[in-house]
Amino acid sequence: MAGARPEKLRVSDIKSRLLNVAQSSLYRLTLSVPTAVRSKVSDLTDLDLDNISLSCSEANLPGSSLATHDITNDYQGVTERMAYRRIYDDVLGLTFYVDRNYNTIKLFERWIDYISGITDPTVYKSPYTNQRVSYPTFYKSDIFLSKFEKDHFSNESTLPKVTFDYTFVKAFPRDITAIPLSYEQGQILKCNVSFSFIRYVVEDKTENLLITF
């Protein structure tokens, strides 16, 4: 098939094609905290998981790649690459605003406490205290992220309402990034958490089509 030939486009054509783009600021995260981990935060009476999910100010959606094998003997002077496996990025980076009660930090700290087998943090002030890591089934859960556009709830828009739903299978917080404090001009305190997961699945709910594995 030959390439497209040059053609004259009107400004209205360019606008309709190029200005109808997705916005990066319209998404919603849903944290699913395992039952065993919920017991670690049961004393936090003012903990609201919906508020913490809503306070996710940044989300770095992971990607994937194909592992390939080089074939050099089939054609002279040609190296072919054949895919044999899909490789998923193993980290989901999330940034949260921290509320005045520090429930965001408390949730992820206690989640990691449970994973590492810490039942009483005061005991671990001793340098000689050991620990036993919890079984993965009890600290992993699916995390969901929906990507939509600003006219999603509008009945006036003639454009299709597309929602991309990401499911991160068997996720858990792997690390909490250091939170800098300073005497300089005050800023909103943020908590960066990296989640590990098995794979991600993307579903197009508009077309009801499963896009990714």
CSV table of C-alpha atoms in Angstrom, one decimal:
chain,number,residue,atom,x,y,z
A,1,MET,CA,0.0,0.0,0.0
A,2,ALA,CA,1.4,3.4,-1.0
A,3,GLY,CA,1.8,6.2,1.4
A,4,ALA,CA,-0.8,9.0,1.7
A,5,ARG,CA,-0.5,11.8,-0.8
A,6,PRO,CA,-0.4,15.4,0.3
A,7,GLU,CA,-3.8,17.0,0.6
A,8,LYS,CA,-5.2,20.4,1.4
A,9,LEU,CA,-6.9,20.5,4.8
A,10,ARG,CA,-9.2,23.2,6.2
A,11,VAL,CA,-8.6,24.7,9.6
A,12,SER,CA,-11.9,23.2,10.8
A,13,ASP,CA,-10.7,19.7,9.6
A,14,ILE,CA,-7.4,20.1,11.6
A,15,LYS,CA,-9.3,21.2,14.7
A,16,SER,CA,-11.7,18.4,14.6
A,17,ARG,CA,-8.9,15.9,14.2
A,18,LEU,CA,-6.1,17.3,16.4
A,19,LEU,CA,-7.9,19.2,19.2
A,20,ASN,CA,-10.1,16.4,20.4
A,21,VAL,CA,-7.4,15.0,22.6
A,22,ALA,CA,-7.6,13.2,26.0
A,23,GLN,CA,-6.7,15.1,29.2
A,24,SER,CA,-4.2,13.7,31.7
A,25,SER,CA,-6.0,15.2,34.8
A,26,LEU,CA,-9.3,13.2,34.5
A,27,TYR,CA,-9.0,9.8,36.3
A,28,ARG,CA,-10.2,8.1,39.4
A,29,LEU,CA,-8.2,5.6,41.6
A,30,THR,CA,-9.9,3.0,43.7
A,31,LEU,CA,-7.8,1.4,46.4
A,32,SER,CA,-8.8,-2.1,47.5
A,33,VAL,CA,-7.2,-2.8,50.9
A,34,PRO,CA,-7.0,-6.4,51.9
A,35,THR,CA,-9.2,-7.5,54.9
A,36,ALA,CA,-6.1,-8.5,56.9
A,37,VAL,CA,-4.6,-5.0,56.4
A,38,ARG,CA,-7.9,-3.3,57.3
A,39,SER,CA,-7.6,-4.9,60.8
A,40,LYS,CA,-4.3,-3.0,61.2
A,41,VAL,CA,-6.0,0.3,60.7
A,42,SER,CA,-9.3,-0.5,62.5
A,43,ASP,CA,-8.4,1.9,65.3
A,44,LEU,CA,-8.4,4.9,62.8
A,45,THR,CA,-12.0,5.8,63.2
A,46,ASP,CA,-11.7,8.8,60.8
A,47,LEU,CA,-10.0,6.8,58.0
A,48,ASP,CA,-11.9,7.1,54.7
A,49,LEU,CA,-10.5,5.0,51.9
A,50,ASP,CA,-12.6,6.9,49.3
A,51,ASN,CA,-11.0,10.2,50.4
A,52,ILE,CA,-7.5,8.7,50.2
A,53,SER,CA,-8.3,7.3,46.7
A,54,LEU,CA,-9.6,10.7,45.7
A,55,SER,CA,-6.4,12.4,47.0
A,56,CYS,CA,-4.3,10.6,44.4
A,57,SER,CA,-2.8,13.6,42.7
A,58,GLU,CA,-0.5,11.7,40.3
A,59,ALA,CA,-0.5,8.2,38.7
A,60,ASN,CA,2.2,6.9,36.5
A,61,LEU,CA,0.6,4.3,34.3
A,62,PRO,CA,3.1,1.5,33.6
A,63,GLY,CA,3.8,0.1,30.2
A,64,SER,CA,4.9,-3.2,28.7
A,65,SER,CA,7.4,-4.4,26.2
A,66,LEU,CA,8.1,-7.6,24.2
A,67,ALA,CA,11.1,-9.7,24.8
A,68,THR,CA,12.6,-10.7,21.4
A,69,HIS,CA,15.0,-13.3,20.1
A,70,ASP,CA,17.5,-12.4,17.3
A,71,ILE,CA,17.6,-14.7,14.3
A,72,THR,CA,20.6,-14.1,12.0
A,73,ASN,CA,20.9,-17.1,9.8
A,74,ASP,CA,17.7,-17.1,7.7
A,75,TYR,CA,18.6,-14.2,5.4
A,76,GLN,CA,22.0,-13.0,4.4
A,77,GLY,CA,22.9,-9.7,6.1
A,78,VAL,CA,19.5,-9.5,7.9
A,79,THR,CA,18.8,-9.8,11.6
A,80,GLU,CA,15.2,-10.6,12.4
A,81,ARG,CA,13.7,-10.2,15.8
A,82,MET,CA,10.9,-12.5,16.9
A,83,ALA,CA,8.8,-11.8,20.0
A,84,TYR,CA,8.4,-14.7,22.4
A,85,ARG,CA,7.2,-13.0,25.6
A,86,ARG,CA,5.4,-9.9,26.9
A,87,ILE,CA,7.1,-8.1,29.8
A,88,TYR,CA,5.1,-5.9,32.1
A,89,ASP,CA,6.5,-3.0,34.1
A,90,ASP,CA,6.5,-4.1,37.7
A,91,VAL,CA,5.9,-0.7,39.4
A,92,LEU,CA,2.8,1.6,39.7
A,93,GLY,CA,3.8,5.0,41.0
A,94,LEU,CA,1.1,6.9,42.9
A,95,THR,CA,1.3,10.3,44.6
A,96,PHE,CA,-1.2,11.2,47.3
A,97,TYR,CA,-2.0,14.4,49.1
A,98,VAL,CA,-1.6,14.0,52.9
A,99,ASP,CA,-4.5,15.0,55.1
A,100,ARG,CA,-4.2,16.9,58.4
A,101,ASN,CA,-4.6,13.6,60.3
A,102,TYR,CA,-1.9,11.9,58.3
A,103,ASN,CA,-4.2,9.0,57.5
A,104,THR,CA,-2.6,8.6,54.1
A,105,ILE,CA,0.8,7.9,55.7
A,106,LYS,CA,-0.7,5.8,58.4
A,107,LEU,CA,-2.5,3.5,55.9
A,108,PHE,CA,0.6,2.7,53.8
A,109,GLU,CA,2.9,2.5,56.8
A,110,ARG,CA,0.7,0.0,58.5
A,111,TRP,CA,0.1,-1.9,55.2
A,112,ILE,CA,3.9,-2.3,54.9
A,113,ASP,CA,4.1,-3.1,58.7
A,114,TYR,CA,1.7,-6.0,58.1
A,115,ILE,CA,3.6,-7.3,55.1
A,116,SER,CA,6.9,-7.3,57.0
A,117,GLY,CA,5.3,-8.9,60.0
A,118,ILE,CA,5.4,-6.0,62.4
A,119,THR,CA,2.6,-6.3,64.9
A,120,ASP,CA,3.7,-3.7,67.5
A,121,PRO,CA,6.0,-1.0,66.1
A,122,THR,CA,7.2,0.0,69.6
A,123,VAL,CA,8.9,-3.4,69.9
A,124,TYR,CA,11.0,-2.7,66.8
A,125,LYS,CA,12.8,0.1,68.5
A,126,SER,CA,15.1,-2.6,69.7
A,127,PRO,CA,17.9,-3.3,67.1
A,128,TYR,CA,17.7,-7.0,67.9
A,129,THR,CA,14.1,-7.7,67.1
A,130,ASN,CA,13.4,-10.0,64.2
A,131,GLN,CA,10.4,-10.3,61.9
A,132,ARG,CA,8.5,-12.8,59.9
A,133,VAL,CA,7.0,-11.7,56.6
A,134,SER,CA,3.3,-12.3,56.0
A,135,TYR,CA,1.9,-14.7,53.4
A,136,PRO,CA,1.3,-12.9,50.0
A,137,THR,CA,-2.3,-13.9,49.7
A,138,PHE,CA,-3.2,-11.8,52.7
A,139,TYR,CA,-1.5,-8.5,51.7
A,140,LYS,CA,-2.1,-8.4,47.9
A,141,SER,CA,-5.3,-7.0,46.3
A,142,ASP,CA,-6.4,-5.6,42.9
A,143,ILE,CA,-6.2,-1.8,42.4
A,144,PHE,CA,-8.4,-0.1,39.9
A,145,LEU,CA,-7.9,3.2,37.9
A,146,SER,CA,-10.5,4.6,35.5
A,147,LYS,CA,-9.6,7.1,32.8
A,148,PHE,CA,-12.3,9.3,31.4
A,149,GLU,CA,-12.9,12.8,29.9
A,150,LYS,CA,-14.6,15.9,31.2
A,151,ASP,CA,-17.7,15.4,29.0
A,152,HIS,CA,-18.3,11.9,30.4
A,153,PHE,CA,-21.3,12.9,32.4
A,154,SER,CA,-22.6,15.4,29.8
A,155,ASN,CA,-25.7,14.5,27.8
A,156,GLU,CA,-25.0,17.3,25.3
A,157,SER,CA,-21.8,15.8,23.9
A,158,THR,CA,-22.1,13.9,20.6
A,159,LEU,CA,-18.7,12.2,21.1
A,160,PRO,CA,-18.5,8.6,22.4
A,161,LYS,CA,-18.0,8.4,26.1
A,162,VAL,CA,-14.9,6.2,26.4
A,163,THR,CA,-13.8,4.9,29.8
A,164,PHE,CA,-10.5,3.0,30.1
A,165,ASP,CA,-10.5,0.8,33.2
A,166,TYR,CA,-7.1,-0.4,34.4
A,167,THR,CA,-6.9,-3.3,36.8
A,168,PHE,CA,-3.6,-3.9,38.5
A,169,VAL,CA,-3.6,-7.6,39.5
A,170,LYS,CA,-2.4,-8.6,43.0
A,171,ALA,CA,-0.9,-5.2,43.9
A,172,PHE,CA,0.8,-4.2,47.2
A,173,PRO,CA,2.8,-1.2,48.3
A,174,ARG,CA,6.5,-1.9,47.8
A,175,ASP,CA,8.0,1.3,49.1
A,176,ILE,CA,7.2,4.7,50.4
A,177,THR,CA,9.5,7.4,49.0
A,178,ALA,CA,11.1,9.8,51.4
A,179,ILE,CA,9.0,12.8,52.2
A,180,PRO,CA,11.0,16.0,52.3
A,181,LEU,CA,10.2,18.7,55.0
A,182,SER,CA,11.6,22.2,54.9
A,183,TYR,CA,11.3,25.6,56.7
A,184,GLU,CA,10.8,27.2,53.3
A,185,GLN,CA,7.5,28.4,52.0
A,186,GLY,CA,4.8,25.8,53.0
A,187,GLN,CA,3.5,23.4,50.3
A,188,ILE,CA,1.0,20.6,50.2
A,189,LEU,CA,2.6,17.5,51.8
A,190,LYS,CA,2.6,14.6,49.4
A,191,CYS,CA,3.3,10.9,49.9
A,192,ASN,CA,4.8,8.9,47.0
A,193,VAL,CA,4.0,5.2,47.0
A,194,SER,CA,5.2,2.5,44.6
A,195,PHE,CA,3.1,-0.5,44.1
A,196,SER,CA,4.3,-3.9,42.8
A,197,PHE,CA,1.8,-6.0,40.8
A,198,ILE,CA,1.7,-9.1,38.5
A,199,ARG,CA,0.2,-7.5,35.4
A,200,TYR,CA,-2.2,-4.9,34.4
A,201,VAL,CA,-5.4,-5.3,32.3
A,202,VAL,CA,-7.0,-2.5,30.2
A,203,GLU,CA,-10.7,-2.7,29.4
A,204,ASP,CA,-12.5,-0.3,27.1
A,205,LYS,CA,-16.0,-0.2,28.7
A,206,THR,CA,-17.5,1.8,25.8
A,207,GLU,CA,-16.8,-0.8,23.2
A,208,ASN,CA,-16.9,-3.6,25.7
A,209,LEU,CA,-13.7,-4.8,24.3
A,210,LEU,CA,-10.8,-6.4,26.2
A,211,ILE,CA,-7.7,-4.6,24.9
A,212,THR,CA,-4.9,-6.0,27.0
A,213,PHE,CA,-4.7,-9.7,28.0
